[in-house]
XYZ file of C-alpha atoms in Angstrom:
120
model
C 7.766 213.470 100.516
C 4.860 215.290 98.410
C 5.880 218.685 97.157
C 4.821 220.919 94.024
C 6.195 222.593 91.151
C 5.728 226.185 90.132
C 3.441 225.261 87.503
C 1.219 223.129 89.872
C 2.283 219.585 89.603
C 1.632 217.569 92.854
C 4.905 215.203 93.045
C 5.657 212.361 95.442
C 9.759 211.803 96.169
C 9.677 207.936 96.809
C 12.880 207.050 98.795
C 14.216 203.508 99.855
C 17.663 203.052 100.795
C 19.666 204.669 98.398
C 17.299 204.715 95.830
C 14.648 207.046 94.729
C 11.825 207.240 92.462
C 9.491 210.490 91.251
C 6.068 210.622 90.656
C 3.667 213.161 89.468
C 0.335 212.734 91.439
C -1.564 215.636 90.047
C -1.748 218.430 87.872
C -4.013 221.389 88.706
C -2.306 224.199 86.577
C -2.376 226.859 89.401
C 0.959 227.537 91.853
C 0.495 225.450 94.679
C 1.236 227.923 97.612
C 0.830 225.067 100.456
C 0.123 221.333 101.339
C -1.416 220.312 104.555
C -2.018 216.622 105.546
C -5.487 216.062 107.280
C -4.626 214.643 110.918
C -5.315 210.937 109.618
C -2.688 211.391 106.796
C -5.596 210.219 104.617
C -5.982 213.619 102.544
C -3.656 216.482 101.313
C -5.099 219.782 100.966
C -3.448 221.458 98.134
C -3.612 225.206 98.154
C -3.140 227.688 95.380
C -2.450 231.496 95.720
C -5.356 232.339 93.454
C -7.710 230.892 96.085
C -8.609 227.520 95.197
C -8.217 224.686 97.745
C -7.589 220.947 95.864
C -8.177 217.508 97.597
C -5.979 214.769 97.049
C -6.174 210.981 98.674
C -2.457 209.532 98.435
C -4.089 205.992 98.841
C -6.561 206.756 95.643
C -3.650 207.739 93.607
C -6.488 209.716 91.708
C -7.038 213.395 90.654
C -7.121 216.150 92.879
C -10.637 217.289 93.445
C -11.525 220.998 93.843
C -13.144 221.718 97.142
C -13.619 225.278 96.738
C -12.711 228.638 95.425
C -12.528 231.555 96.982
C -10.858 233.629 94.248
C -13.100 236.580 95.091
C -11.175 237.217 98.078
C -7.624 237.749 99.195
C -7.355 233.929 100.106
C -4.149 233.298 102.021
C -4.201 229.881 103.465
C -6.369 226.884 104.408
C -5.970 224.026 106.985
C -7.877 220.757 108.225
C -10.010 222.202 111.398
C -9.461 219.162 113.961
C -10.648 216.992 115.149
C -11.558 215.190 111.554
C -11.457 215.767 108.265
C -14.968 217.233 107.558
C -14.088 220.757 107.937
C -11.408 223.407 106.495
C -10.487 226.872 108.066
C -9.268 229.673 105.382
C -8.243 233.154 106.132
C -8.290 236.112 103.914
C -5.743 239.446 103.986
C -8.704 241.157 105.625
C -8.776 238.921 108.461
C -11.921 236.939 107.577
C -11.491 233.026 108.918
C -13.792 230.825 107.108
C -15.339 227.316 107.548
C -16.105 225.370 104.748
C -17.224 221.348 104.405
C -14.845 219.416 102.271
C -17.364 216.929 101.372
C -18.922 219.171 98.813
C -17.329 222.839 99.458
C -20.570 224.616 101.368
C -19.403 227.472 103.163
C -20.706 226.831 106.790
C -19.246 230.188 108.818
C -17.462 232.773 108.952
C -15.383 235.300 111.517
C -13.895 238.789 110.905
C -10.868 239.266 113.093
C -10.794 242.998 112.167
C -7.213 243.034 111.532
C -5.063 242.723 108.116
C -3.521 238.910 108.198
C 0.145 237.915 107.123
C 1.062 234.488 106.506
C 4.591 233.744 107.285
């Protein structure tokens, strides 16, 4: 089980039988608003409420890598664009849907929905 603390710390809660262990995986120093696994469960997107998206690869046990920073817009959420793990899609409060490359954070395209968006 992966979860985040208010301070922006990604943690792993490993449960086996009646035993458990908590491991700190990454500290991004920004509150994490959501976590999403890639379709093949090899990558985890960490989305902050400040509009930054990080990638964490559990099998590599390394640090979280900053993919993109959309802090200039009112960023709400991001998720993997399937099939594959090469792109992610984000949405802003104003209804702008954006596609980004996960390889280097390059902006690919956008679509304006023309309505205000809310995340539930």
